[in-house]
Amino acid sequence: MMHPASLAAAGKAMSPLPFTRNVLCALTRPEVNVRSDNLLERMLDPAVRLGTSTPKADPSGDYAFELFARAEALRPGARKALEAKALELTGGPDSPAPPPDRSLYGDLVARKQADIFLTYCTNTLLARRDFPDLVSVAIAPELSVGAQYGLTVVRGAREPAWRFAWFILTDDAQAILTRHGFGSLR
């Protein structure tokens, strides 16, 4: 919402409207035995390698660390333990380049570089297309974090821009976004 809100605050666009969200999911392998109700316990297990993107370099890394902060309210000491064990495998300046033909997140989990990888649900959907044996686990509401995306129309925009903006808010467009792993605002 920050960028459309900046345009609106500068008087260059209309007030922004949220149109979708992208929350974190946990990408894992079946044998790691992760479910929504045991995710925190599994992430805290010393034997489980926990992958994230790099905070401050990639927003999904920031969201993963925000999830760790929420975990603290459920289990004292969890934040420090999770931050210490998190493997910042993507999104940073020294991160490996993604494979040209498949999901980086899926590749990392399939090759056992991480047992659980916290990433956007849209990424877990793509990873499962490339690696159908992987599992995407929804994160329980008390831990769930993610981005809310907004749209705005620049002042003086022509009719097609307005039509597109209104379309994005329709049930049909929301269904398309949902099929691609985004969360509906409805």
mmCIF file of C-alpha atoms in Angstrom, residues 76-174:
data_model
loop_
_atom_site.group_PDB
_atom_site.id
_atom_site.type_symbol
_atom_site.label_atom_id
_atom_site.label_comp_id
_atom_site.label_asym_id
_atom_site.label_seq_id
_atom_site.Cartn_x
_atom_site.Cartn_y
_atom_site.Cartn_z
ATOM 1 C CA PRO A 76 8.825 -17.025 25.089
ATOM 2 C CA GLY A 77 12.298 -17.310 23.582
ATOM 3 C CA ALA A 78 10.973 -18.376 20.171
ATOM 4 C CA ARG A 79 11.937 -15.156 18.407
ATOM 5 C CA LYS A 80 15.585 -15.351 19.379
ATOM 6 C CA ALA A 81 15.774 -19.071 18.594
ATOM 7 C CA LEU A 82 14.135 -18.694 15.176
ATOM 8 C CA GLU A 83 16.204 -15.667 14.191
ATOM 9 C CA ALA A 84 19.379 -17.513 15.172
ATOM 10 C CA LYS A 85 18.581 -20.608 13.142
ATOM 11 C CA ALA A 86 17.047 -18.944 10.064
ATOM 12 C CA LEU A 87 19.038 -19.672 6.917
ATOM 13 C CA GLU A 88 18.800 -16.563 4.727
ATOM 14 C CA LEU A 89 18.977 -18.444 1.440
ATOM 15 C CA THR A 90 17.388 -16.047 -1.074
ATOM 16 C CA GLY A 91 16.963 -12.400 -1.877
ATOM 17 C CA GLY A 92 20.312 -11.152 -0.628
ATOM 18 C CA PRO A 93 23.275 -9.813 -2.586
ATOM 19 C CA ASP A 94 25.218 -13.054 -2.052
ATOM 20 C CA SER A 95 22.299 -15.415 -2.620
ATOM 21 C CA PRO A 96 22.631 -17.971 -5.401
ATOM 22 C CA ALA A 97 20.961 -17.170 -8.695
ATOM 23 C CA PRO A 98 17.653 -18.932 -9.155
ATOM 24 C CA PRO A 99 17.591 -21.895 -11.517
ATOM 25 C CA PRO A 100 16.495 -20.689 -14.970
ATOM 26 C CA ASP A 101 13.808 -23.305 -15.407
ATOM 27 C CA ARG A 102 12.196 -23.939 -12.017
ATOM 28 C CA SER A 103 11.248 -22.494 -8.653
ATOM 29 C CA LEU A 104 14.171 -21.482 -6.486
ATOM 30 C CA TYR A 105 12.180 -22.172 -3.301
ATOM 31 C CA GLY A 106 11.092 -25.586 -4.506
ATOM 32 C CA ASP A 107 14.623 -26.399 -5.594
ATOM 33 C CA LEU A 108 16.064 -25.454 -2.188
ATOM 34 C CA VAL A 109 13.516 -27.559 -0.298
ATOM 35 C CA ALA A 110 13.678 -30.499 -2.721
ATOM 36 C CA ARG A 111 17.498 -30.527 -2.500
ATOM 37 C CA LYS A 112 17.202 -30.391 1.321
ATOM 38 C CA GLN A 113 18.962 -27.049 1.701
ATOM 39 C CA ALA A 114 15.980 -26.204 3.928
ATOM 40 C CA ASP A 115 13.362 -28.465 5.514
ATOM 41 C CA ILE A 116 10.869 -25.618 5.867
ATOM 42 C CA PHE A 117 11.030 -22.457 3.789
ATOM 43 C CA LEU A 118 8.892 -19.458 4.744
ATOM 44 C CA THR A 119 7.878 -17.632 1.589
ATOM 45 C CA TYR A 120 4.828 -16.072 -0.013
ATOM 46 C CA CYS A 121 1.962 -18.469 -0.727
ATOM 47 C CA THR A 122 2.253 -17.459 -4.398
ATOM 48 C CA ASN A 123 5.806 -18.848 -4.364
ATOM 49 C CA THR A 124 4.713 -22.120 -2.775
ATOM 50 C CA LEU A 125 2.096 -22.544 -5.505
ATOM 51 C CA LEU A 126 4.768 -22.111 -8.182
ATOM 52 C CA ALA A 127 7.165 -24.406 -6.315
ATOM 53 C CA ARG A 128 4.553 -27.161 -6.158
ATOM 54 C CA ARG A 129 4.010 -26.905 -9.910
ATOM 55 C CA ASP A 130 7.698 -27.692 -10.409
ATOM 56 C CA PHE A 131 7.988 -30.104 -7.464
ATOM 57 C CA PRO A 132 4.560 -31.747 -6.952
ATOM 58 C CA ASP A 133 5.747 -33.787 -3.963
ATOM 59 C CA LEU A 134 6.350 -30.661 -1.892
ATOM 60 C CA VAL A 135 3.711 -29.402 0.530
ATOM 61 C CA SER A 136 2.443 -25.870 1.119
ATOM 62 C CA VAL A 137 1.292 -25.344 4.698
ATOM 63 C CA ALA A 138 -0.963 -22.452 5.670
ATOM 64 C CA ILE A 139 0.264 -20.465 8.640
ATOM 65 C CA ALA A 140 -2.111 -20.200 11.595
ATOM 66 C CA PRO A 141 -3.745 -16.777 12.045
ATOM 67 C CA GLU A 142 -1.814 -15.981 15.240
ATOM 68 C CA LEU A 143 1.481 -16.236 13.299
ATOM 69 C CA SER A 144 0.334 -15.150 9.844
ATOM 70 C CA VAL A 145 1.959 -12.127 8.231
ATOM 71 C CA GLY A 146 2.167 -10.738 4.738
ATOM 72 C CA ALA A 147 1.626 -7.873 2.380
ATOM 73 C CA GLN A 148 -1.541 -6.110 1.371
ATOM 74 C CA TYR A 149 -1.360 -4.653 -2.126
ATOM 75 C CA GLY A 150 -3.114 -1.502 -3.202
ATOM 76 C CA LEU A 151 -4.042 0.147 -6.437
ATOM 77 C CA THR A 152 -4.614 3.717 -7.405
ATOM 78 C CA VAL A 153 -5.306 5.571 -10.609
ATOM 79 C CA VAL A 154 -3.131 8.514 -11.542
ATOM 80 C CA ARG A 155 -5.026 11.783 -11.828
ATOM 81 C CA GLY A 156 -5.896 12.531 -15.431
ATOM 82 C CA ALA A 157 -5.720 8.879 -16.463
ATOM 83 C CA ARG A 158 -7.831 7.806 -19.407
ATOM 84 C CA GLU A 159 -10.825 5.512 -19.239
ATOM 85 C CA PRO A 160 -8.923 2.207 -19.798
ATOM 86 C CA ALA A 161 -6.973 2.767 -16.585
ATOM 87 C CA TRP A 162 -10.192 3.264 -14.641
ATOM 88 C CA ARG A 163 -11.829 0.225 -16.232
ATOM 89 C CA PHE A 164 -8.825 -1.918 -15.344
ATOM 90 C CA ALA A 165 -8.804 -0.641 -11.751
ATOM 91 C CA TRP A 166 -12.496 -1.430 -11.316
ATOM 92 C CA PHE A 167 -12.030 -4.855 -12.928
ATOM 93 C CA ILE A 168 -9.297 -5.768 -10.419
ATOM 94 C CA LEU A 169 -11.867 -5.285 -7.652
ATOM 95 C CA THR A 170 -14.496 -7.580 -9.229
ATOM 96 C CA ASP A 171 -15.223 -11.124 -8.105
ATOM 97 C CA ASP A 172 -13.857 -12.448 -11.429
ATOM 98 C CA ALA A 173 -10.502 -10.732 -10.943
ATOM 99 C CA GLN A 174 -10.354 -11.777 -7.302
#
